[in-house]
Amino acid sequence: SMNVSMENFLDALKEVEPSAIREIFVEVPDVTWDDIGGLDTIKEELIEAVQWPLKYSEIYEKFNITPPQGILLYGSSGTGKTLLVRALAHESGVNFIPVKGPSLMSKYVGESERAIRDVFRKAKQASPSILYFDEIESLVPIRGRDSGAGASFTERVISQFLAEMSGIEELKSVTVLATTNRIDLIDPALLSSGRFDVVLELPLPDREARGKIFKIHLRQKPLAKDVKIEKLAIQTEGRSGGDIALLCRKASALAIRDYLKNKKWKVPLLQNKHFEAAFVFLRDHLGKN
């Protein structure tokens, strides 16, 4: 006889999108923790703050501990903030609602506040969920810097955001995640307890982390024997993960060009000379030493 089992329902859940976020739902890329080089401490913090409360909710209830409601990631461009968010959204397996801060801003009175209320309402309806704000500094800048109508507008938007995060209505099973390059531009009220409880700075990768990043970006590329990842890690002192990714892409493009023009090799290979040329490109065209 044919029976419908729990496994069938779980498989169906993978195919059906929640109606509450159907119009804004974005498919999360297949990024895992293994795709991120270094940042081990940051990854552990995110796992403990988001994944564990979802996976071991009964233990948290027994200890009467509520998980952090807001998590803020900050650091210079290219340190891996967006990549961490994508991996967390994939690994946690909950509904992921990405919001770009500038997209909520409107010139019409009350529209920005309504947009903020709507995204929080959708996150509650689709819980458990992660509500992700990119470029959060554009949405909640420091109050008091503007004058006139601009100051009034900023006050209303920030007040609405604060009310949604720590108002009377509790955000149950909703984690608010935000990233910024300029934490100095964010209103200090957001960094108080009960709002963004966890604030994590993403530093530039050290030598060991740079080696791991190179291995991730080069693991599926045909490498010549003269390519030494340890040497590349030393040469990229002071560079971010984004710089290393760009370096690997440029070196690969140069290797393809070399192969198609000359065809001296039986198979295309990524050689050390391609990395040296890529370093020159970064320095001359992008102004990076």
PDB file of N, CA and C in Angstrom, residues 168-215:
ATOM      1  N   ILE A 168       7.136  46.669  21.791  1.00  0.00           N
ATOM      2  CA  ILE A 168       6.278  45.808  22.610  1.00  0.00           C
ATOM      3  C   ILE A 168       6.144  44.430  21.982  1.00  0.00           C
ATOM      4  N   GLU A 169       6.027  44.387  20.643  1.00  0.00           N
ATOM      5  CA  GLU A 169       5.906  43.105  19.954  1.00  0.00           C
ATOM      6  C   GLU A 169       7.281  42.449  19.851  1.00  0.00           C
ATOM      7  N   GLU A 170       7.393  41.288  20.442  1.00  0.00           N
ATOM      8  CA  GLU A 170       8.680  40.591  20.464  1.00  0.00           C
ATOM      9  C   GLU A 170       8.958  39.937  19.120  1.00  0.00           C
ATOM     10  N   LEU A 171      10.226  40.001  18.703  1.00  0.00           N
ATOM     11  CA  LEU A 171      10.644  39.339  17.463  1.00  0.00           C
ATOM     12  C   LEU A 171      10.976  37.885  17.777  1.00  0.00           C
ATOM     13  N   LYS A 172      10.000  37.006  17.657  1.00  0.00           N
ATOM     14  CA  LYS A 172      10.204  35.596  17.960  1.00  0.00           C
ATOM     15  C   LYS A 172      10.704  34.861  16.718  1.00  0.00           C
ATOM     16  N   SER A 173      11.817  34.134  16.886  1.00  0.00           N
ATOM     17  CA  SER A 173      12.412  33.324  15.810  1.00  0.00           C
ATOM     18  C   SER A 173      12.793  34.160  14.607  1.00  0.00           C
ATOM     19  N   VAL A 174      13.124  35.438  14.827  1.00  0.00           N
ATOM     20  CA  VAL A 174      13.605  36.315  13.755  1.00  0.00           C
ATOM     21  C   VAL A 174      14.957  36.875  14.179  1.00  0.00           C
ATOM     22  N   THR A 175      15.970  36.647  13.369  1.00  0.00           N
ATOM     23  CA  THR A 175      17.295  37.198  13.622  1.00  0.00           C
ATOM     24  C   THR A 175      17.546  38.334  12.641  1.00  0.00           C
ATOM     25  N   VAL A 176      17.867  39.502  13.164  1.00  0.00           N
ATOM     26  CA  VAL A 176      18.168  40.661  12.327  1.00  0.00           C
ATOM     27  C   VAL A 176      19.683  40.719  12.128  1.00  0.00           C
ATOM     28  N   LEU A 177      20.085  40.606  10.886  1.00  0.00           N
ATOM     29  CA  LEU A 177      21.504  40.584  10.534  1.00  0.00           C
ATOM     30  C   LEU A 177      21.800  41.800   9.663  1.00  0.00           C
ATOM     31  N   ALA A 178      22.885  42.511   9.965  1.00  0.00           N
ATOM     32  CA  ALA A 178      23.223  43.717   9.217  1.00  0.00           C
ATOM     33  C   ALA A 178      24.721  43.773   8.969  1.00  0.00           C
ATOM     34  N   THR A 179      25.098  44.417   7.859  1.00  0.00           N
ATOM     35  CA  THR A 179      26.510  44.591   7.529  1.00  0.00           C
ATOM     36  C   THR A 179      26.759  46.053   7.190  1.00  0.00           C
ATOM     37  N   THR A 180      27.980  46.504   7.431  1.00  0.00           N
ATOM     38  CA  THR A 180      28.344  47.881   7.117  1.00  0.00           C
ATOM     39  C   THR A 180      29.854  48.003   6.971  1.00  0.00           C
ATOM     40  N   ASN A 181      30.270  48.962   6.161  1.00  0.00           N
ATOM     41  CA  ASN A 181      31.682  49.313   6.065  1.00  0.00           C
ATOM     42  C   ASN A 181      32.033  50.465   7.003  1.00  0.00           C
ATOM     43  N   ARG A 182      31.004  51.180   7.469  1.00  0.00           N
ATOM     44  CA  ARG A 182      31.205  52.388   8.273  1.00  0.00           C
ATOM     45  C   ARG A 182      30.375  52.314   9.544  1.00  0.00           C
ATOM     46  N   ILE A 183      30.868  51.626  10.544  1.00  0.00           N
ATOM     47  CA  ILE A 183      30.134  51.514  11.803  1.00  0.00           C
ATOM     48  C   ILE A 183      30.084  52.858  12.523  1.00  0.00           C
ATOM     49  N   ASP A 184      31.017  53.758  12.188  1.00  0.00           N
ATOM     50  CA  ASP A 184      31.034  55.074  12.826  1.00  0.00           C
ATOM     51  C   ASP A 184      29.874  55.949  12.376  1.00  0.00           C
ATOM     52  N   LEU A 185      29.171  55.559  11.308  1.00  0.00           N
ATOM     53  CA  LEU A 185      28.038  56.339  10.816  1.00  0.00           C
ATOM     54  C   LEU A 185      26.696  55.834  11.339  1.00  0.00           C
ATOM     55  N   ILE A 186      26.697  54.735  12.099  1.00  0.00           N
ATOM     56  CA  ILE A 186      25.451  54.149  12.606  1.00  0.00           C
ATOM     57  C   ILE A 186      25.066  54.817  13.923  1.00  0.00           C
ATOM     58  N   ASP A 187      23.779  55.081  14.101  1.00  0.00           N
ATOM     59  CA  ASP A 187      23.307  55.691  15.345  1.00  0.00           C
ATOM     60  C   ASP A 187      23.633  54.782  16.532  1.00  0.00           C
ATOM     61  N   PRO A 188      24.243  55.324  17.591  1.00  0.00           N
ATOM     62  CA  PRO A 188      24.650  54.499  18.745  1.00  0.00           C
ATOM     63  C   PRO A 188      23.499  53.753  19.420  1.00  0.00           C
ATOM     64  N   ALA A 189      22.266  54.237  19.273  1.00  0.00           N
ATOM     65  CA  ALA A 189      21.129  53.581  19.928  1.00  0.00           C
ATOM     66  C   ALA A 189      20.943  52.154  19.420  1.00  0.00           C
ATOM     67  N   LEU A 190      21.364  51.879  18.184  1.00  0.00           N
ATOM     68  CA  LEU A 190      21.197  50.530  17.636  1.00  0.00           C
ATOM     69  C   LEU A 190      22.154  49.533  18.260  1.00  0.00           C
ATOM     70  N   LEU A 191      23.240  50.021  18.842  1.00  0.00           N
ATOM     71  CA  LEU A 191      24.264  49.132  19.386  1.00  0.00           C
ATOM     72  C   LEU A 191      24.040  48.827  20.859  1.00  0.00           C
ATOM     73  N   SER A 192      22.917  49.280  21.409  1.00  0.00           N
ATOM     74  CA  SER A 192      22.621  49.006  22.812  1.00  0.00           C
ATOM     75  C   SER A 192      22.045  47.610  22.975  1.00  0.00           C
ATOM     76  N   SER A 193      21.985  47.138  24.218  1.00  0.00           N
ATOM     77  CA  SER A 193      21.478  45.803  24.508  1.00  0.00           C
ATOM     78  C   SER A 193      20.017  45.680  24.095  1.00  0.00           C
ATOM     79  N   GLY A 194      19.686  44.528  23.512  1.00  0.00           N
ATOM     80  CA  GLY A 194      18.327  44.287  23.061  1.00  0.00           C
ATOM     81  C   GLY A 194      18.122  44.584  21.602  1.00  0.00           C
ATOM     82  N   ARG A 195      19.116  45.178  20.965  1.00  0.00           N
ATOM     83  CA  ARG A 195      19.021  45.446  19.530  1.00  0.00           C
ATOM     84  C   ARG A 195      20.115  44.633  18.826  1.00  0.00           C
ATOM     85  N   PHE A 196      21.224  45.259  18.527  1.00  0.00           N
ATOM     86  CA  PHE A 196      22.337  44.487  17.968  1.00  0.00           C
ATOM     87  C   PHE A 196      23.237  44.058  19.129  1.00  0.00           C
ATOM     88  N   ASP A 197      22.897  42.894  19.695  1.00  0.00           N
ATOM     89  CA  ASP A 197      23.633  42.388  20.858  1.00  0.00           C
ATOM     90  C   ASP A 197      25.029  41.901  20.501  1.00  0.00           C
ATOM     91  N   VAL A 198      25.173  41.388  19.276  1.00  0.00           N
ATOM     92  CA  VAL A 198      26.460  40.833  18.839  1.00  0.00           C
ATOM     93  C   VAL A 198      27.020  41.726  17.736  1.00  0.00           C
ATOM     94  N   VAL A 199      28.163  42.325  18.002  1.00  0.00           N
ATOM     95  CA  VAL A 199      28.842  43.187  17.025  1.00  0.00           C
ATOM     96  C   VAL A 199      30.205  42.569  16.737  1.00  0.00           C
ATOM     97  N   LEU A 200      30.423  42.159  15.485  1.00  0.00           N
ATOM     98  CA  LEU A 200      31.636  41.435  15.125  1.00  0.00           C
ATOM     99  C   LEU A 200      32.409  42.198  14.054  1.00  0.00           C
ATOM    100  N   GLU A 201      33.684  42.418  14.326  1.00  0.00           N
ATOM    101  CA  GLU A 201      34.553  43.077  13.342  1.00  0.00           C
ATOM    102  C   GLU A 201      35.302  42.032  12.528  1.00  0.00           C
ATOM    103  N   LEU A 202      35.295  42.191  11.207  1.00  0.00           N
ATOM    104  CA  LEU A 202      35.993  41.275  10.325  1.00  0.00           C
ATOM    105  C   LEU A 202      37.339  41.885   9.959  1.00  0.00           C
ATOM    106  N   PRO A 203      38.420  41.313  10.446  1.00  0.00           N
ATOM    107  CA  PRO A 203      39.742  41.885  10.168  1.00  0.00           C
ATOM    108  C   PRO A 203      40.260  41.426   8.805  1.00  0.00           C
ATOM    109  N   LEU A 204      41.349  42.049   8.381  1.00  0.00           N
ATOM    110  CA  LEU A 204      42.029  41.570   7.187  1.00  0.00           C
ATOM    111  C   LEU A 204      42.650  40.208   7.490  1.00  0.00           C
ATOM    112  N   PRO A 205      42.670  39.295   6.519  1.00  0.00           N
ATOM    113  CA  PRO A 205      43.180  37.946   6.788  1.00  0.00           C
ATOM    114  C   PRO A 205      44.679  37.932   7.053  1.00  0.00           C
ATOM    115  N   ASP A 206      45.087  37.089   7.997  1.00  0.00           N
ATOM    116  CA  ASP A 206      46.509  36.921   8.243  1.00  0.00           C
ATOM    117  C   ASP A 206      47.088  35.939   7.215  1.00  0.00           C
ATOM    118  N   ARG A 207      48.361  35.598   7.391  1.00  0.00           N
ATOM    119  CA  ARG A 207      49.039  34.766   6.389  1.00  0.00           C
ATOM    120  C   ARG A 207      48.368  33.407   6.242  1.00  0.00           C
ATOM    121  N   GLU A 208      48.030  32.779   7.360  1.00  0.00           N
ATOM    122  CA  GLU A 208      47.387  31.461   7.299  1.00  0.00           C
ATOM    123  C   GLU A 208      46.018  31.544   6.621  1.00  0.00           C
ATOM    124  N   ALA A 209      45.253  32.579   6.952  1.00  0.00           N
ATOM    125  CA  ALA A 209      43.930  32.743   6.355  1.00  0.00           C
ATOM    126  C   ALA A 209      44.040  33.029   4.857  1.00  0.00           C
ATOM    127  N   ARG A 210      45.043  33.808   4.465  1.00  0.00           N
ATOM    128  CA  ARG A 210      45.229  34.088   3.027  1.00  0.00           C
ATOM    129  C   ARG A 210      45.558  32.818   2.268  1.00  0.00           C
ATOM    130  N   GLY A 211      46.336  31.931   2.887  1.00  0.00           N
ATOM    131  CA  GLY A 211      46.625  30.648   2.241  1.00  0.00           C
ATOM    132  C   GLY A 211      45.360  29.824   2.035  1.00  0.00           C
ATOM    133  N   LYS A 212      44.475  29.827   3.042  1.00  0.00           N
ATOM    134  CA  LYS A 212      43.211  29.095   2.914  1.00  0.00           C
ATOM    135  C   LYS A 212      42.329  29.694   1.830  1.00  0.00           C
ATOM    136  N   ILE A 213      42.329  31.026   1.733  1.00  0.00           N
ATOM    137  CA  ILE A 213      41.521  31.692   0.703  1.00  0.00           C
ATOM    138  C   ILE A 213      42.039  31.333  -0.684  1.00  0.00           C
ATOM    139  N   PHE A 214      43.357  31.321  -0.844  1.00  0.00           N
ATOM    140  CA  PHE A 214      43.938  30.928  -2.141  1.00  0.00           C
ATOM    141  C   PHE A 214      43.551  29.488  -2.487  1.00  0.00           C
ATOM    142  N   LYS A 215      43.602  28.593  -1.512  1.00  0.00           N
ATOM    143  CA  LYS A 215      43.253  27.194  -1.777  1.00  0.00           C
ATOM    144  C   LYS A 215      41.805  27.060  -2.222  1.00  0.00           C
TER     145      LYS A 215
END
